[in-house]
Short mmCIF file of C-alpha atoms and ligand atoms in Angstrom, two decimals:
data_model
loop_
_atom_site.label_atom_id
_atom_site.label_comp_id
_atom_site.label_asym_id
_atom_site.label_seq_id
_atom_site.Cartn_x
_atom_site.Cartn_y
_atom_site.Cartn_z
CA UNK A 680 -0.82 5.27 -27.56
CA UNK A 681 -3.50 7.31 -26.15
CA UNK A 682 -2.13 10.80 -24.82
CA UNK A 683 -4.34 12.85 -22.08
CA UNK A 684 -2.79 16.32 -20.91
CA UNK A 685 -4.18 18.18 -17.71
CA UNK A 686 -2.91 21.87 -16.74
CA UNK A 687 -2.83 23.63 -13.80
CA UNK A 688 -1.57 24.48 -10.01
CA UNK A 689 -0.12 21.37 -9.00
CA UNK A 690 1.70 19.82 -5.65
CA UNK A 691 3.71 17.04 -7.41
CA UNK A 692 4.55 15.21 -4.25
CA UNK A 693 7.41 17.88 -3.24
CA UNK A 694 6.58 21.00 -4.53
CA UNK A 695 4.58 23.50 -5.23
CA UNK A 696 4.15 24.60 -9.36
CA UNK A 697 1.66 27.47 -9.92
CA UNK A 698 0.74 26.25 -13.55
CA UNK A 699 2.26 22.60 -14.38
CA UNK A 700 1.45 20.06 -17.44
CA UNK A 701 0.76 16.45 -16.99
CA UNK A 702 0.82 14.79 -19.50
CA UNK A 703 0.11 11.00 -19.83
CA UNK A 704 -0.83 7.41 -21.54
CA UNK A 705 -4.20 5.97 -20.79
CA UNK A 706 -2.73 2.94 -22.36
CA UNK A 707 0.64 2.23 -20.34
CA UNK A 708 -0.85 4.35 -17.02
CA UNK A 709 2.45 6.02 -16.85
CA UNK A 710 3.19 9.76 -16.84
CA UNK A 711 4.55 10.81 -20.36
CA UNK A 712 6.00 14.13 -19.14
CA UNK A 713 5.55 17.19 -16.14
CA UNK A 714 6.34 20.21 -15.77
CA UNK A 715 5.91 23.80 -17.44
CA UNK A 716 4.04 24.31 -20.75
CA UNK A 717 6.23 24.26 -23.10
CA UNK A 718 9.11 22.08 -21.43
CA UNK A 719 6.80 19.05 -22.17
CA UNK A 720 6.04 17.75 -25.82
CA UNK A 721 2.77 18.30 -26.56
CA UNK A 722 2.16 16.50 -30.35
CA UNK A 723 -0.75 17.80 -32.59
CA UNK A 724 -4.70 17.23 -31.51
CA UNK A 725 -3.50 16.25 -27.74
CA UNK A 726 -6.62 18.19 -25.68
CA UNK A 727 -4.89 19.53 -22.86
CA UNK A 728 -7.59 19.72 -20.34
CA UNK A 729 -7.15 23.64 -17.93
CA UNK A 730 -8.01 22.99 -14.72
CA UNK A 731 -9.47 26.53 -13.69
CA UNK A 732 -9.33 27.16 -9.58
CA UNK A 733 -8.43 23.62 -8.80
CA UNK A 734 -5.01 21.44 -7.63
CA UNK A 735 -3.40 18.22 -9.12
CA UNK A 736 -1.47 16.38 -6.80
CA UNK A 737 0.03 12.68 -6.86
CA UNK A 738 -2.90 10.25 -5.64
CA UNK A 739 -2.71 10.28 -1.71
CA UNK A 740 -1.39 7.05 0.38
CA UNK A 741 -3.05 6.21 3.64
CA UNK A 742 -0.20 3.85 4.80
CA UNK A 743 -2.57 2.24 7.74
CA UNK A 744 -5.55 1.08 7.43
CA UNK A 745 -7.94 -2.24 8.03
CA UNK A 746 -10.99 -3.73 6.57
CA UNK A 747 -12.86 -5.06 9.16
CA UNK A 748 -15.91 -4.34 7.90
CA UNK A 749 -17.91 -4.85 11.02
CA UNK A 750 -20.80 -2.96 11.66
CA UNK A 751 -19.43 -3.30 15.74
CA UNK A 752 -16.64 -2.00 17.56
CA UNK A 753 -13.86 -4.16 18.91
CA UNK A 754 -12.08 -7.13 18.49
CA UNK A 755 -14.75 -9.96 19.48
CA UNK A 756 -17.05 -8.14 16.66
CA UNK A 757 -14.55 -8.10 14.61
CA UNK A 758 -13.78 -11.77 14.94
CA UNK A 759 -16.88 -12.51 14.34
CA UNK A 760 -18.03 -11.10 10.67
CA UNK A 761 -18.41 -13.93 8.23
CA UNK A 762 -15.36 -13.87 5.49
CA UNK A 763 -17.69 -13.19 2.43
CA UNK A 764 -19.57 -10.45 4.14
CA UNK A 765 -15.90 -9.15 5.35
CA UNK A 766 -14.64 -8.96 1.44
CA UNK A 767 -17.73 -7.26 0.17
CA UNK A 768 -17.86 -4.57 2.35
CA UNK A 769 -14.68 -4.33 1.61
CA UNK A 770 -14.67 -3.89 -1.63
CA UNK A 771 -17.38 -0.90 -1.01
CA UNK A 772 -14.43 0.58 1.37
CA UNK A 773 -12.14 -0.15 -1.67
CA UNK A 774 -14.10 2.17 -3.36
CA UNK A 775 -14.95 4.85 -1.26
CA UNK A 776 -11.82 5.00 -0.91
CA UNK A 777 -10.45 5.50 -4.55
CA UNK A 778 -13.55 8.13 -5.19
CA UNK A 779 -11.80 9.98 -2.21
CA UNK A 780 -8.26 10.52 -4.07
CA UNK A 781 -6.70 7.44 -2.78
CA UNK A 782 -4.46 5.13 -4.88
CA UNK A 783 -2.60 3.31 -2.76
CA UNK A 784 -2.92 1.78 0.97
CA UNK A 785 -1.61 -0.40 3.22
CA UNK A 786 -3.77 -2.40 5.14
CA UNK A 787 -2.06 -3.97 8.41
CA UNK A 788 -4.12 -6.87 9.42
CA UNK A 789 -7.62 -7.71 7.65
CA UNK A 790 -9.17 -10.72 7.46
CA UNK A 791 -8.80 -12.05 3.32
CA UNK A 792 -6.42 -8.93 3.08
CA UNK A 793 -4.30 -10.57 0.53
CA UNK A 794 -7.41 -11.52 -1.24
CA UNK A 795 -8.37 -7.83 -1.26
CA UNK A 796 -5.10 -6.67 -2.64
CA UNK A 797 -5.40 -9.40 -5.48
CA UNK A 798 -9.49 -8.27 -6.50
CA UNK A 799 -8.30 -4.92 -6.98
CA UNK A 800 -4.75 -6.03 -8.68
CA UNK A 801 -7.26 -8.00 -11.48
CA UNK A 802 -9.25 -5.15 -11.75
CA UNK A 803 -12.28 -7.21 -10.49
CA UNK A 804 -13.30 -4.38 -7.97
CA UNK A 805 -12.60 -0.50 -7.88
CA UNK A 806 -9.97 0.48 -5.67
CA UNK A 807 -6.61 1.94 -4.62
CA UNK A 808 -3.60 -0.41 -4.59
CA UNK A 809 -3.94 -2.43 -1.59
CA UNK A 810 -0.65 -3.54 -0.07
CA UNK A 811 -1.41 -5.90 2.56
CA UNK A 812 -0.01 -7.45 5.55
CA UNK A 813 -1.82 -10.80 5.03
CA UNK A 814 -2.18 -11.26 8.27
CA UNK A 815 -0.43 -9.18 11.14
CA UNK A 816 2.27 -10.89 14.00
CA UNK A 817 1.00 -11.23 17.74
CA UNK A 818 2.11 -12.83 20.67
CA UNK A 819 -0.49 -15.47 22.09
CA UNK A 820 -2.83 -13.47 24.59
CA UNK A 821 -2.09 -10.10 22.83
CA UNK A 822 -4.52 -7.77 21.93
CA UNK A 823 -5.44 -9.39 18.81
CA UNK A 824 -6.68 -12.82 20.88
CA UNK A 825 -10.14 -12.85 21.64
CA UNK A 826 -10.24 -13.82 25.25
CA UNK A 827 -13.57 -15.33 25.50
CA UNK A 828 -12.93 -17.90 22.58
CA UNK A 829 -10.58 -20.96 23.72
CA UNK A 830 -7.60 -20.38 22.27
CA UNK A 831 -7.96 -22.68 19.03
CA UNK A 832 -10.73 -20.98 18.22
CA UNK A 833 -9.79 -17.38 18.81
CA UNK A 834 -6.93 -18.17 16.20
CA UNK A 835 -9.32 -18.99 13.61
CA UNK A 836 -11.60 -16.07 14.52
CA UNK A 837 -8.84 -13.54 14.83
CA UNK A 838 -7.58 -14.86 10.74
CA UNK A 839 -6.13 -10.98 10.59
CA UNK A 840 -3.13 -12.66 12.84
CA UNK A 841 -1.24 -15.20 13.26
CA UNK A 842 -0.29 -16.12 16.79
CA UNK A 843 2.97 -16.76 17.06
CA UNK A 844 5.47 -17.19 20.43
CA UNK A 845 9.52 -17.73 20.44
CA UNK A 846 12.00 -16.75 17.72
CA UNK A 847 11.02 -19.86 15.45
CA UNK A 848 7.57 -19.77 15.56
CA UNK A 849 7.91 -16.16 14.66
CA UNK A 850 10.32 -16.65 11.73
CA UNK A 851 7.79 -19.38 10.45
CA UNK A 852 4.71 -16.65 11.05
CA UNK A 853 6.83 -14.22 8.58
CA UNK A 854 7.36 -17.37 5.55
CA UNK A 855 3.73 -17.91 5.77
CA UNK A 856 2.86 -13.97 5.55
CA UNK A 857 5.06 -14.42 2.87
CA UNK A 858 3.82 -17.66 1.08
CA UNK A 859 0.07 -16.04 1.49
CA UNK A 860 1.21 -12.95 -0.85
CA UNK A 861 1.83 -10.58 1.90
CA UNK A 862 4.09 -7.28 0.86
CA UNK A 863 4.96 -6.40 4.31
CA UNK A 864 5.02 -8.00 7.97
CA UNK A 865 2.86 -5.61 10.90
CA UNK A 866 4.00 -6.92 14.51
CA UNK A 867 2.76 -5.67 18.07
CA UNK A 868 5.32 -5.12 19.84
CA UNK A 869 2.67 -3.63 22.32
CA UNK A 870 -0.85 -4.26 23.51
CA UNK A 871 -2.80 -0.81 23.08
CA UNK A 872 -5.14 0.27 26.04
CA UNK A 873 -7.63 -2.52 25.33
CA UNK A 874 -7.21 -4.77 28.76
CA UNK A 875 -7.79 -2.68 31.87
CA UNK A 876 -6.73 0.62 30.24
CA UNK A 877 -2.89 -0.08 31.35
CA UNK A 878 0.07 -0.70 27.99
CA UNK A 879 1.69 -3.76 28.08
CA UNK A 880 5.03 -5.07 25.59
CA UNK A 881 4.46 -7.69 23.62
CA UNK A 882 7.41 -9.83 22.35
CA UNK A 883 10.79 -9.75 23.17
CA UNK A 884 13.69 -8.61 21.81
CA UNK A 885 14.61 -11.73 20.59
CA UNK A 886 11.30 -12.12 19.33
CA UNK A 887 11.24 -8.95 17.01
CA UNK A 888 14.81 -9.26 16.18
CA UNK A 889 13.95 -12.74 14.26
CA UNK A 890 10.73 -11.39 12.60
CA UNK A 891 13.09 -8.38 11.35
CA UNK A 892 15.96 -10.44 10.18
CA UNK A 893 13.29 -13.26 8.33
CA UNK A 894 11.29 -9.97 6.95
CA UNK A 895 14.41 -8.56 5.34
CA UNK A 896 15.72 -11.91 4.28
CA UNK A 897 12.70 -12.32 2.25
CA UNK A 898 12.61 -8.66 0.67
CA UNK A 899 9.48 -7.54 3.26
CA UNK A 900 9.49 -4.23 5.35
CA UNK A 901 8.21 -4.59 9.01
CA UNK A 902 5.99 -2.41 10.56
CA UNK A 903 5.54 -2.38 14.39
CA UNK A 904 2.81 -1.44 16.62
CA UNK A 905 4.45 0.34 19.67
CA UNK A 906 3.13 2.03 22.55
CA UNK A 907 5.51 3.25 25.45
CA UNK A 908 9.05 3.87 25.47
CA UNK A 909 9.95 0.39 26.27
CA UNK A 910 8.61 -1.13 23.05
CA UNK A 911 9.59 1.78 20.98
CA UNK A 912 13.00 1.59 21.67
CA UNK A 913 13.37 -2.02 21.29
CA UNK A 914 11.47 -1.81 17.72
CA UNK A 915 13.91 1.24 16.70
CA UNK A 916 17.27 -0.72 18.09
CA UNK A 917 15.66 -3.86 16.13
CA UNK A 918 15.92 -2.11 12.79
CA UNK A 919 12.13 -2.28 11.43
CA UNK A 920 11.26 -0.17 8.93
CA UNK A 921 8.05 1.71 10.14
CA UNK A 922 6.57 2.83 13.29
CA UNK A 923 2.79 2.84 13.79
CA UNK A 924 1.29 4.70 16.65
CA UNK A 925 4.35 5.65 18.13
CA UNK A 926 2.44 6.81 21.38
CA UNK A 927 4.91 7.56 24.30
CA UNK A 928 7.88 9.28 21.55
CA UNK A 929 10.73 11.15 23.55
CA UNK A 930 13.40 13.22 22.28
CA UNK A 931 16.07 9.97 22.57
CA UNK A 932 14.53 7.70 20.67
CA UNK A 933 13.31 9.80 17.96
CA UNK A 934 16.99 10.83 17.48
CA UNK A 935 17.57 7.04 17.35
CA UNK A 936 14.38 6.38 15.01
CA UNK A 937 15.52 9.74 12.65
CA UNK A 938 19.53 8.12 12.33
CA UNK A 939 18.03 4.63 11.52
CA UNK A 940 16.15 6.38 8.89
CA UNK A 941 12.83 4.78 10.02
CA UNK A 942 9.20 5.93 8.95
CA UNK A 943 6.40 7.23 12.04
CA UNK A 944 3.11 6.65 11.22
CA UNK A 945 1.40 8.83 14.35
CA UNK A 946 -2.63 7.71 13.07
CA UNK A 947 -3.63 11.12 15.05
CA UNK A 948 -7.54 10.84 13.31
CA UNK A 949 -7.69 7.42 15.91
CA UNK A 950 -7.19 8.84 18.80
CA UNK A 951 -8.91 12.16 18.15
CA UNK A 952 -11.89 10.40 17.13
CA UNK A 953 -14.37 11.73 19.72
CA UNK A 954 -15.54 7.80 20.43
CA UNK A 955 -12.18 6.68 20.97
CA UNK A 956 -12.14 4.66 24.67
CA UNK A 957 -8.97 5.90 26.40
CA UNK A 958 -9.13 9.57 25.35
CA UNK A 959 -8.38 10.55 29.11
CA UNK A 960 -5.04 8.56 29.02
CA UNK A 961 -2.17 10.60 29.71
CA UNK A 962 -0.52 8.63 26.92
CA UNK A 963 -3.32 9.40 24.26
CA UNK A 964 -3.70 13.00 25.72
CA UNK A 965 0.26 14.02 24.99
CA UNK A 966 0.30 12.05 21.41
CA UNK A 967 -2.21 14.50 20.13
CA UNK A 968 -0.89 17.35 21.65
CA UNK A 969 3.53 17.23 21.68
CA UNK A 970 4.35 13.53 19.99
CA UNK A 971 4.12 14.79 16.55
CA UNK A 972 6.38 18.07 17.46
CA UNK A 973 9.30 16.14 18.56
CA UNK A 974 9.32 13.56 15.66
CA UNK A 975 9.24 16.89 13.15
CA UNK A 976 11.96 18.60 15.71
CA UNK A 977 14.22 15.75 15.55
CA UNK A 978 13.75 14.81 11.72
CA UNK A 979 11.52 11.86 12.32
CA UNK A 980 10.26 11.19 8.38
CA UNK A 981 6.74 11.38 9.41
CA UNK A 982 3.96 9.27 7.11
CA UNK A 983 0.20 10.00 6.61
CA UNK A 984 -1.68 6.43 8.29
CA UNK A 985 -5.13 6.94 9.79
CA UNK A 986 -5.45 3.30 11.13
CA UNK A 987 -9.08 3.67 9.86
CA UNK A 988 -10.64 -0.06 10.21
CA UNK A 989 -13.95 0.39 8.58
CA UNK A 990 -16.31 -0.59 11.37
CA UNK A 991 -19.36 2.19 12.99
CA UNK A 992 -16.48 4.24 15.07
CA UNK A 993 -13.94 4.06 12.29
CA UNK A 994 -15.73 4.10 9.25
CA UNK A 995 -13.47 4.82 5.87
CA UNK A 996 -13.96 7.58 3.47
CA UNK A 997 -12.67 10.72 5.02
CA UNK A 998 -9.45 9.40 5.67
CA UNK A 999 -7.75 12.83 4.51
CA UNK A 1000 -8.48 13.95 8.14
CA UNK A 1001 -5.40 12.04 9.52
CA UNK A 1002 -3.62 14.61 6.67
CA UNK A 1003 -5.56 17.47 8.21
CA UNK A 1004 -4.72 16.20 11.59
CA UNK A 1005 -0.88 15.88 11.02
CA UNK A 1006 -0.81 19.61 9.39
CA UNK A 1007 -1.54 20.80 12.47
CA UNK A 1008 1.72 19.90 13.64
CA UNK A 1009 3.62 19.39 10.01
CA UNK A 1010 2.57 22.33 7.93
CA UNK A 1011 0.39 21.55 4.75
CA UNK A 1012 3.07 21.15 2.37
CA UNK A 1013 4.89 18.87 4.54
CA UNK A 1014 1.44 16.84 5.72
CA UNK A 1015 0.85 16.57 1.61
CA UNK A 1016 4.40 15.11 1.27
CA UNK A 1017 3.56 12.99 4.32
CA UNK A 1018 0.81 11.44 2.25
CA UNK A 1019 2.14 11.35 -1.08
CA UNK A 1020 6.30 10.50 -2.01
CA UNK A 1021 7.53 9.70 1.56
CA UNK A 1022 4.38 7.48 2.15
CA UNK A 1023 5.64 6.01 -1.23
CA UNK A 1024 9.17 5.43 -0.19
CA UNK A 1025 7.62 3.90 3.58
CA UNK A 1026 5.39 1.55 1.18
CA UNK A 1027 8.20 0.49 -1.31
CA UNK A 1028 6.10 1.90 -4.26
CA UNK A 1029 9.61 2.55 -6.31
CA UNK A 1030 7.70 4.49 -9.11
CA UNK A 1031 4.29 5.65 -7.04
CA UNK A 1032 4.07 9.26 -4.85
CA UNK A 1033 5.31 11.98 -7.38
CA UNK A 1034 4.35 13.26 -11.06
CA UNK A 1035 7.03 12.56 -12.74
CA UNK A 1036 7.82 11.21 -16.09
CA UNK A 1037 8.39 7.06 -15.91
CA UNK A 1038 5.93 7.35 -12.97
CA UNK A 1039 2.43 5.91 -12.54
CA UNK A 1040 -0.42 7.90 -13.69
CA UNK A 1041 -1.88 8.42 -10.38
CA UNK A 1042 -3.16 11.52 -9.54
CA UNK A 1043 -6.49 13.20 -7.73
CA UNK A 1044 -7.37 16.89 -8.33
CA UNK A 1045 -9.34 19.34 -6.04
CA UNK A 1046 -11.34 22.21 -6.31
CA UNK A 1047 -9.17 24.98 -4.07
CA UNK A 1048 -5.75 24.71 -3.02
CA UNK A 1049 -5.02 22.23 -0.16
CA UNK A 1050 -1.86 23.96 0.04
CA UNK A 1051 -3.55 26.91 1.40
CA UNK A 1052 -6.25 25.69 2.65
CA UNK A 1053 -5.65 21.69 3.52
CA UNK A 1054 -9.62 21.16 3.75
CA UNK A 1055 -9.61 21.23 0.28
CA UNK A 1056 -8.88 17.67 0.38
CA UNK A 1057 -12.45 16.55 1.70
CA UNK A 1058 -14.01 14.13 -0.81
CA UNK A 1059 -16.49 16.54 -1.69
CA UNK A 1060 -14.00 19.06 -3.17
CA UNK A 1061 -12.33 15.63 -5.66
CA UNK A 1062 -13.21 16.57 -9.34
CA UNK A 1063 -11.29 13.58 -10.54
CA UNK A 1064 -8.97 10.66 -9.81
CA UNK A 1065 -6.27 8.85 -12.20
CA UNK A 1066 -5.65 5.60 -11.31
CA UNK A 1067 -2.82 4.25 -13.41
CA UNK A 1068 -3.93 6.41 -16.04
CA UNK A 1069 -7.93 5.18 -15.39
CA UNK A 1070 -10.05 8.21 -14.60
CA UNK A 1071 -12.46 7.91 -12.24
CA UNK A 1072 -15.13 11.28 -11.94
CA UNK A 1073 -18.70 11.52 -10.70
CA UNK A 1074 -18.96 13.12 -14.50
CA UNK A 1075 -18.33 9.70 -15.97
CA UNK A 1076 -20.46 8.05 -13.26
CA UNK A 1077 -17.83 6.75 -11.78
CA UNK A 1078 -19.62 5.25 -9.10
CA UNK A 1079 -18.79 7.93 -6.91
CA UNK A 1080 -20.02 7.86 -3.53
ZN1 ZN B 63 -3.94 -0.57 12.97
#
């Protein structure tokens, strides 16, 4: 057993602790012990490392994200990158990602996702835990379908989806998601602004209500695109499990979406993003200014997701914005919870999100106190990330970007 102690201010994915131990195995990757020196066992020549004007917090969740790796914007482009380019640049996303504090993500729709997930799983490339969608749900002629292609060939273009019409075809679209590896099932139950600026639903009812029942049957969460109230309220009365986007959120339904105990995932960096297309939509204009109110006024269990893709508008790396972006509304401590032990829970990481003993080692610490001051979580402020008990630091040439 190989025992590593840290001590300082630390956020451990609830609370706040002005001076904390954490004390762990580089062998197992689990945490051995937390809490107040002297409350945790600290045997004889175990260098307990003081952390002097910096934070330790759990490693941060982005719980939406892509790798389309396109050096374009859009769906043709991103149809259109070559599979091996696709995974490598990837991988450099992977790890640009981990060097930023981040040990866990879901991705919701990337081409070779699954293969992703499984590189980093082996240890064969740097990066946070990728939990992957395989390949997100979408109705024929939905957003996700390149128009221009005939429609044979926009399926095998678009391989971050699987087309899929009707209840059957949809319950067969989850067991493949499911044969390919996938850990959850992403559906749009809504176009976004993409086709004449205007937000259209996608599947019915009867549609979503199979993928949900199929998802659950086979142990998988489902998370749903939804714009408008329409397709909001038929996701929430469906019963998935997570909400992404959410634009068009009133009071009613996120009563409905706090009783059903289902996650939001707002991905306010997207539409703030000063490129963004439909930034005069009425829509887009009232999700960055009251959407995120209501959810917190009504209980909504609000997650950190930036729905960073990794192409030249979206590039990854500074994903802690969307965290910056949701304090706004949340408060830090609850933004830092948004990113840490509820995005956890949304993921189905049962022992990932919070230093506690029996839990992984994952952890990032910051010069500053994002608590305070949430900025503090820019890359450029990470002194160090654990990784299941692996530390990562531009001191031990971590390949930090
Ligand atoms: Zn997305």
């Amino acid at each position: 057993m190989s025992v590593v102690a840290f001590e300082g201010r630390c956020f451990d994915g609830k609370s706040l602790h002005r001076s904390a131990v954490l004390k762990i195995d580089t062998g197992t990757g689990m945490i051995l012990g937390f809490g107040e020196r002297g409350s945790v066992d600290l045997p004889r020549g175990v260098k307990v490392r003081v952390l002097e004007g910096a934070t330790i917090l759990p490693g941060l969740i982005d719980a939406h994200v892509h790798f389309y790796s396109s050096k374009g914007k859009g769906v043709n482009e991103w149809a259109m990158v070559p599979e091996t380019l696709a995974a490598l640049r990837g991988a450099g996303d992977l790890r640009r990602l981990l060097h930023a504090g981040f040990t866990a993500v879901r991705e919701l729709g990337t081409k070779g996702g699954v293969h992703l997930a499984q590189a980093v799983a082996e240890g064969a490339i740097d990066g946070p835990e990728v939990v992957s969608c395989s390949r997100a749900l979408a109705q024929t002629g939905g957003d996700d379908d390149p128009p221009a292609f005939p429609l044979e060939l926009a399926q095998e273009l678009a391989s971050y989806t699987y087309f899929c019409d009707g209840p059957w075809e949809c319950r067969k679209a989850v067991r493949k998601v499911a044969r390919d590896g996938g850990r959850v099932v992403k559906l749009y139950a809504s176009g976004a602004f993409s086709r004449g600026g205007r937000v259209k639903p996608n599947f019915t009812a009867e549609e979503v209500r199979a993928i949900v029942d199929e998802s659950h049957m086979a142990g998988l969460k489902v998370a749903a695109h939804a714009y408008g109230s329409g397709p909001l309220a038929t996701v929430t009365e469906c019963g998935v499990d997570s909400i992404e986007h959410g634009l068009g959120l009133t009071a009613a339904i996120a009563k409905d979406i706090a009783r059903k105990g289902i996650f939001y995932v707002p991905t306010m960096v997207t539409y703030a993003n000063p490129a963004y297309r439909n930034r005069e939509n009425e829509m887009v204009k009232r999700h960055l200014s009251e959407d995120l109110s209501i959810a917190r006024e009504c209980g909504v269990k609000v997650v950190m997701g930036s729905d960073i893709v990794g192409d030249a508008g979206r590039p990854h790396g500074r994903n802690y914005e969307e965290i910056v972006a949701e304090a706004r509304f949340l408060g830090n401590r609850e933004a830092l919870t948004a990113a840490t032990s509820r995005a956890a829970d949304c993921l189905g990481l049962e022992n990932a999100g919070l230093l506690r003993e029996g839990f992984r080692a994952d952890a990032v610490v910051v010069r500053g106190d994002p608590l305070s001051s949430i900025e503090a979580l820019a890359p450029e402020n990470v002194v160090l990330v654990l990784k299941a008990g692996k530390v990562y630091s531009r001191e031990t040439g971590g390949n930090a970007p």
